[in-house]
Short mmCIF file of C-alpha atoms in Angstrom, two decimals:
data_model
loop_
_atom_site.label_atom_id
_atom_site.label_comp_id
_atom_site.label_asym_id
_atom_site.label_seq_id
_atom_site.Cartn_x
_atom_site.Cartn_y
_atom_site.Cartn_z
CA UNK A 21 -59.00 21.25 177.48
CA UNK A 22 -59.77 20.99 173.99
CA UNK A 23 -60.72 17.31 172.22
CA UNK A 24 -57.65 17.99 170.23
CA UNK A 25 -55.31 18.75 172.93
CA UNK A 26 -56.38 15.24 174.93
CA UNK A 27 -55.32 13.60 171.51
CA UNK A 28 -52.08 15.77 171.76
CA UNK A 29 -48.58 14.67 173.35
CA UNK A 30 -46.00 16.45 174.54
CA UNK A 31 -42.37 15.38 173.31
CA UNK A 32 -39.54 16.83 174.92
CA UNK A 33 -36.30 15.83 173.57
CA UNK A 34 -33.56 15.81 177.15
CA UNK A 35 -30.07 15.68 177.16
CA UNK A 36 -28.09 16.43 180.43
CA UNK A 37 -31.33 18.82 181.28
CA UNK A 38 -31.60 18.32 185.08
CA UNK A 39 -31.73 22.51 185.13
CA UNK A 40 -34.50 22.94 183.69
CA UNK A 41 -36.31 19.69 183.17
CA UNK A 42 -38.68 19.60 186.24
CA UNK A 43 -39.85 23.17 186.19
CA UNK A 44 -40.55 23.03 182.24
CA UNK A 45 -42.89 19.80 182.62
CA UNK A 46 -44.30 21.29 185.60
CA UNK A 47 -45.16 24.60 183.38
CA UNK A 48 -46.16 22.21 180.86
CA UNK A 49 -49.06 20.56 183.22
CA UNK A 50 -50.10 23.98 184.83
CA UNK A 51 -50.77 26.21 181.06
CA UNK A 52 -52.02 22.33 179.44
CA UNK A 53 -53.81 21.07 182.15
CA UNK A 54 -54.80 17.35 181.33
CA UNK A 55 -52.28 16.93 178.48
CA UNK A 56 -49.82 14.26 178.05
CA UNK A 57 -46.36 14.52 178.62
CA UNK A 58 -43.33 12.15 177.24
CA UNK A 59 -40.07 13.10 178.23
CA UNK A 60 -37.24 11.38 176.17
CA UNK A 61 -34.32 10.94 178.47
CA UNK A 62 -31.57 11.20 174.97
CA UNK A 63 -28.80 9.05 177.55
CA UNK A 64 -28.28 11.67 179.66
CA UNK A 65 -25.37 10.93 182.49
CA UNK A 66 -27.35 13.74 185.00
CA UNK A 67 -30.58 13.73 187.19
CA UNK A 68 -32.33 14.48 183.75
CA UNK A 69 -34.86 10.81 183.84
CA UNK A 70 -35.57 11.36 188.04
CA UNK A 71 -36.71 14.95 188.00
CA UNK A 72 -38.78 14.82 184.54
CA UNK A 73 -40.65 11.47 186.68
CA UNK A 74 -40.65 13.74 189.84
CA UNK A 75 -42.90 16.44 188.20
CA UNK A 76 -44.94 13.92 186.43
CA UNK A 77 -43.77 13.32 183.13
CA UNK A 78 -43.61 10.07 181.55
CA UNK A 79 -40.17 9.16 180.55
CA UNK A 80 -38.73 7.06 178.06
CA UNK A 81 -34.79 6.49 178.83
CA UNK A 82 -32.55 5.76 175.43
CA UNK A 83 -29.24 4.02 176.36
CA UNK A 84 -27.17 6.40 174.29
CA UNK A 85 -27.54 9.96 173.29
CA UNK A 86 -29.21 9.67 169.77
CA UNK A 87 -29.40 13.30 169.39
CA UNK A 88 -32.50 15.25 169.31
CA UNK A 89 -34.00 13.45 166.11
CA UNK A 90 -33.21 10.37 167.26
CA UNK A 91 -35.07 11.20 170.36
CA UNK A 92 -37.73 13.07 168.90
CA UNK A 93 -38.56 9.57 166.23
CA UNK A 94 -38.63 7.54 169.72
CA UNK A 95 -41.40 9.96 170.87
CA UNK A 96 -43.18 9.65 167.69
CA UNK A 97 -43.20 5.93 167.86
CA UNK A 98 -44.44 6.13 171.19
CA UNK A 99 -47.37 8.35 170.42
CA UNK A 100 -48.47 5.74 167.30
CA UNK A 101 -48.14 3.24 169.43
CA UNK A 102 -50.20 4.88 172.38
CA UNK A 103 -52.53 6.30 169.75
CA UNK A 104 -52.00 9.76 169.91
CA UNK A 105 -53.45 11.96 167.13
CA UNK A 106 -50.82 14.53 167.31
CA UNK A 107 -47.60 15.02 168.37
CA UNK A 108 -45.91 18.96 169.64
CA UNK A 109 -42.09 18.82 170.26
CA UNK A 110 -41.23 21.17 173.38
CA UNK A 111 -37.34 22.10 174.13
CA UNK A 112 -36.40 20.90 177.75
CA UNK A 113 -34.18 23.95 178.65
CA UNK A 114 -37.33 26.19 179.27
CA UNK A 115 -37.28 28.09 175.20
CA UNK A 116 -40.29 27.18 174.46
CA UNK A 117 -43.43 29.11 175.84
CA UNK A 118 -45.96 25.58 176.31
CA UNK A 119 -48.56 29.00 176.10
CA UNK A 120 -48.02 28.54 172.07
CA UNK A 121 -48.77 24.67 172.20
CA UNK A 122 -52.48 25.60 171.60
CA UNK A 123 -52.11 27.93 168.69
CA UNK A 124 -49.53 25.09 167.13
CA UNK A 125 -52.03 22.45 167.75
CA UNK A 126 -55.24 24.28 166.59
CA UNK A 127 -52.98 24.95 163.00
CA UNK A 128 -53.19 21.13 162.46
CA UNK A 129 -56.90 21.26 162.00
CA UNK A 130 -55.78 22.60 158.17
CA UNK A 131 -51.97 21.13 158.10
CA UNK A 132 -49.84 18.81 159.38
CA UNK A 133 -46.94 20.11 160.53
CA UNK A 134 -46.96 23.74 161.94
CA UNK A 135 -43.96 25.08 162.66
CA UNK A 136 -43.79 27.91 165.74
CA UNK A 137 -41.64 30.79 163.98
CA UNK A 138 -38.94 32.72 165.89
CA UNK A 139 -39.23 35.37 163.20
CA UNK A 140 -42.33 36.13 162.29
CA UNK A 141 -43.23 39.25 164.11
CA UNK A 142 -43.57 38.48 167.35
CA UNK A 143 -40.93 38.71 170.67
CA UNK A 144 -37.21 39.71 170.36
CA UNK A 145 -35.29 36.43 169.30
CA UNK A 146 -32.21 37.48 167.12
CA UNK A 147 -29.35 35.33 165.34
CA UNK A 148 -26.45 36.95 163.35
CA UNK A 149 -23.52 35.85 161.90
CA UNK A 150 -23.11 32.55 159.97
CA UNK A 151 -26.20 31.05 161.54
CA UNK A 152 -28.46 33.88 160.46
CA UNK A 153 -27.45 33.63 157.24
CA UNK A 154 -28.08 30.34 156.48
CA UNK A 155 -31.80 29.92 158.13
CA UNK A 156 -32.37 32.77 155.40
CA UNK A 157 -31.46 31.13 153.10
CA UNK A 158 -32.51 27.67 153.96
CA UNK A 159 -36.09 29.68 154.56
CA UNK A 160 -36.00 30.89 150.80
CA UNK A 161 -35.24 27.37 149.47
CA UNK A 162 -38.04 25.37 151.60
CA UNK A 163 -40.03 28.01 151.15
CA UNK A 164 -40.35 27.12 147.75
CA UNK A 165 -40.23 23.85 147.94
CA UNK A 166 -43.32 23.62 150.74
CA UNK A 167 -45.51 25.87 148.71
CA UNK A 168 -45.76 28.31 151.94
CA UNK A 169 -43.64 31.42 153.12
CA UNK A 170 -41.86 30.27 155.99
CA UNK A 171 -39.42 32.45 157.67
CA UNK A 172 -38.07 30.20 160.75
CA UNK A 173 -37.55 26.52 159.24
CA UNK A 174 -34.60 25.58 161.98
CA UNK A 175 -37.40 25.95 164.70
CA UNK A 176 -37.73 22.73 166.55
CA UNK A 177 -41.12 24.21 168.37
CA UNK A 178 -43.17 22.44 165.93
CA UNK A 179 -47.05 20.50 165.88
CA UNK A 180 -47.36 17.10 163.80
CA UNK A 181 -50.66 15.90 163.00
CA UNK A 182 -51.61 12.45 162.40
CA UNK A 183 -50.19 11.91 158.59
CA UNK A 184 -47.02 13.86 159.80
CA UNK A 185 -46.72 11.34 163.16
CA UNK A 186 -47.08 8.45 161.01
CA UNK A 187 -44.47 9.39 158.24
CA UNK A 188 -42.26 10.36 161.39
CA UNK A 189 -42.13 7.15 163.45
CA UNK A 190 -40.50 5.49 160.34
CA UNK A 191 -38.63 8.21 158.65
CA UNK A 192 -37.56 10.91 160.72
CA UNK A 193 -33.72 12.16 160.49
CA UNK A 194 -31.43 11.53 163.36
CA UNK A 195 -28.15 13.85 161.56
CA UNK A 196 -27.79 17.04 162.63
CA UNK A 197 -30.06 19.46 161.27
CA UNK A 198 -32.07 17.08 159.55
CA UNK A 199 -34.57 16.62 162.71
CA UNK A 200 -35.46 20.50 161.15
CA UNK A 201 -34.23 21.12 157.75
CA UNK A 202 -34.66 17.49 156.61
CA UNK A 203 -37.57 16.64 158.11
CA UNK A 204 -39.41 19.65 156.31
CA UNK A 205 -38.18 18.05 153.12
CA UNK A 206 -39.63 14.95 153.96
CA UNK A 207 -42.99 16.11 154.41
CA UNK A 208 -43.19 18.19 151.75
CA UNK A 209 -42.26 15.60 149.14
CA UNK A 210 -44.94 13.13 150.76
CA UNK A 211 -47.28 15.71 150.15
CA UNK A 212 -47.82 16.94 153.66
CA UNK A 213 -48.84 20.36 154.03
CA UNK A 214 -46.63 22.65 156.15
CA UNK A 215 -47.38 25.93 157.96
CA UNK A 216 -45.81 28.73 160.49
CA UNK A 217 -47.34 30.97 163.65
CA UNK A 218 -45.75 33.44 165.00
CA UNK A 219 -43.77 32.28 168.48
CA UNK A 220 -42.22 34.50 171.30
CA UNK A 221 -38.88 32.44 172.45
CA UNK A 222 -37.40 32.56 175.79
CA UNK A 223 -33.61 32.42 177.51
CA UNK A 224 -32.86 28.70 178.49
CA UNK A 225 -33.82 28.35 181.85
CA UNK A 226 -30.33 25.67 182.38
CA UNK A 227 -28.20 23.21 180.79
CA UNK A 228 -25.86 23.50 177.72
CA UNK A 229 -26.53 24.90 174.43
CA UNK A 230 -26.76 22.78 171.73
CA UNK A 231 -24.64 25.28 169.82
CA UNK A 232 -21.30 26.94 170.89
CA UNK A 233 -18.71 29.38 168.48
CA UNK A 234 -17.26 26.27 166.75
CA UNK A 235 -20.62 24.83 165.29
CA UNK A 236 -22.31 28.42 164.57
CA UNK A 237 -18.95 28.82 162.62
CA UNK A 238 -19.99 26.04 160.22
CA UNK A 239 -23.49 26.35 159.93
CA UNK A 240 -24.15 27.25 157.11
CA UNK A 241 -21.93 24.23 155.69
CA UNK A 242 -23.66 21.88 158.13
CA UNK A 243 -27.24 23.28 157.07
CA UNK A 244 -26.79 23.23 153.00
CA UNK A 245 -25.04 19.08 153.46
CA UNK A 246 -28.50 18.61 155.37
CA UNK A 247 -30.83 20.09 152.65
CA UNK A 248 -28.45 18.04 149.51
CA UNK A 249 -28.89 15.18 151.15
CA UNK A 250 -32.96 15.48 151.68
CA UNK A 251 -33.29 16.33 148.34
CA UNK A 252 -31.02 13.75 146.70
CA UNK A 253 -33.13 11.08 148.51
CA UNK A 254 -36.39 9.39 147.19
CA UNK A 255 -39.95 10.48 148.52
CA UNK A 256 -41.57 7.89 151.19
CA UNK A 257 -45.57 7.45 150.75
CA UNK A 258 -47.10 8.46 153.88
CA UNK A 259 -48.53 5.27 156.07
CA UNK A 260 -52.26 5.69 156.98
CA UNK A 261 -52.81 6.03 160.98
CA UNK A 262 -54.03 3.11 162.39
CA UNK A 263 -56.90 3.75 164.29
CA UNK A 264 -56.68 3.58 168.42
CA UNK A 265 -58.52 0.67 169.20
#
């Protein structure tokens, strides 16, 4: 394993997972061997904590669902506080290929947040409807505002690096959408630098989707609240890592 992957944890956001949770850290462990895993146990009322332990994960067990950024700013605090480098976020329900975490991970040597895009080229992952609309639009927009072309900004596959784990333990959005649209404007206003590789997305392997009919319905109204509201709020100054000692 690489020096950068040993610095490297593995966040996986769970809620109600029991599925898919076991055989997705156990994947994990067998492509990464060596790497850390955290599983964040978001208050699920299911087997979710028991079988991420059974396969080996660690797991940290929140007494009420959060959501996924609430989760995901537990994990982060965790890995400053364990002295992790770098933080990758992998989905629970088996989407995420841990095959990409290397590629994500070997992006932060030039940026700190690399984002593993859906649509950029590679496997078969469609959206229509309201939802496709507005990640094209919300693409366009941070596009801009990151400096960078990015094509699949609602992807929660994503690599933090250390400036991006540190701005993240204090700052990262809980509301819906803003653990992806929000956060991106977070970074890029503190200056981090942001970039995409090309991802291959799978079917979830169990569990419930995070979005049914109703939500996909209002999307796009969800998604533009999320990007006012990161832009109407004032830039945080990135803390400096404190060294593991």
């Amino acid at each position: 394993m690489s020096a950068a992957l040993e610095r490297t944890l593995i966040v996986m956001p769970a809620f109600n997972e029991e599925e898919a949770v076991g055989a997705v850290v156990r994947e994990v462990y067998a492509t990464l061997p060596g790497v850390h895993c955290l599983v964040v146990d978001d208050g699920s009322h299911d087997d979710t904590a028991r079988r991420a332990e059974a396969a080996g994960a660690t797991v940290l067990r929140l007494p009420i669902n959060l959501g996924v950024g609430g989760a995901m700013r537990a994990g982060f605090k965790y890995a400053l506080a364990q002295g992790f480098d770098n933080v990758v976020q992998v989905d629970s329900d088996g989407q995420h290929d841990p095959a990409g975490v290397t590629e994500l991970v070997a992006g932060l040597e030039h940026h700190d947040l690399v984002l593993g895009a859906r649509f950029a080229g590679v496997g078969e992952y469609t959206v229509r409807g309201p939802r496709r609309w507005a990640m094209r639009t919300l693409s366009g927009i941070l596009s801009r505002l990151t400096g960078t072309k990015l094509t699949d900004t609602t992807s929660g596959f994503r690599a933090s690096g250390p400036r991006a784990v540190a701005l993240f333990a204090q700052h990262y959005p809980s509301e819906y959408l803003g653990d992806t649209v929000e956060s991106l404007v977070i970074a890029s206003r503190s200056k981090l630098t942001v970039a995409q590789v090309p991802v291959a997305m799978r079917p979830r392997a169990g569990g419930v989707p995070s979005h049914n009919p109703y939500k996909a319905a209002v999307y796009l109204g969800r998604a533009g609240m999320a990007l006012f509201v990161a832009l109407i709020r004032p830039p945080v100054l990135v803390p400096k890592p404190v060294a593991a000692g």
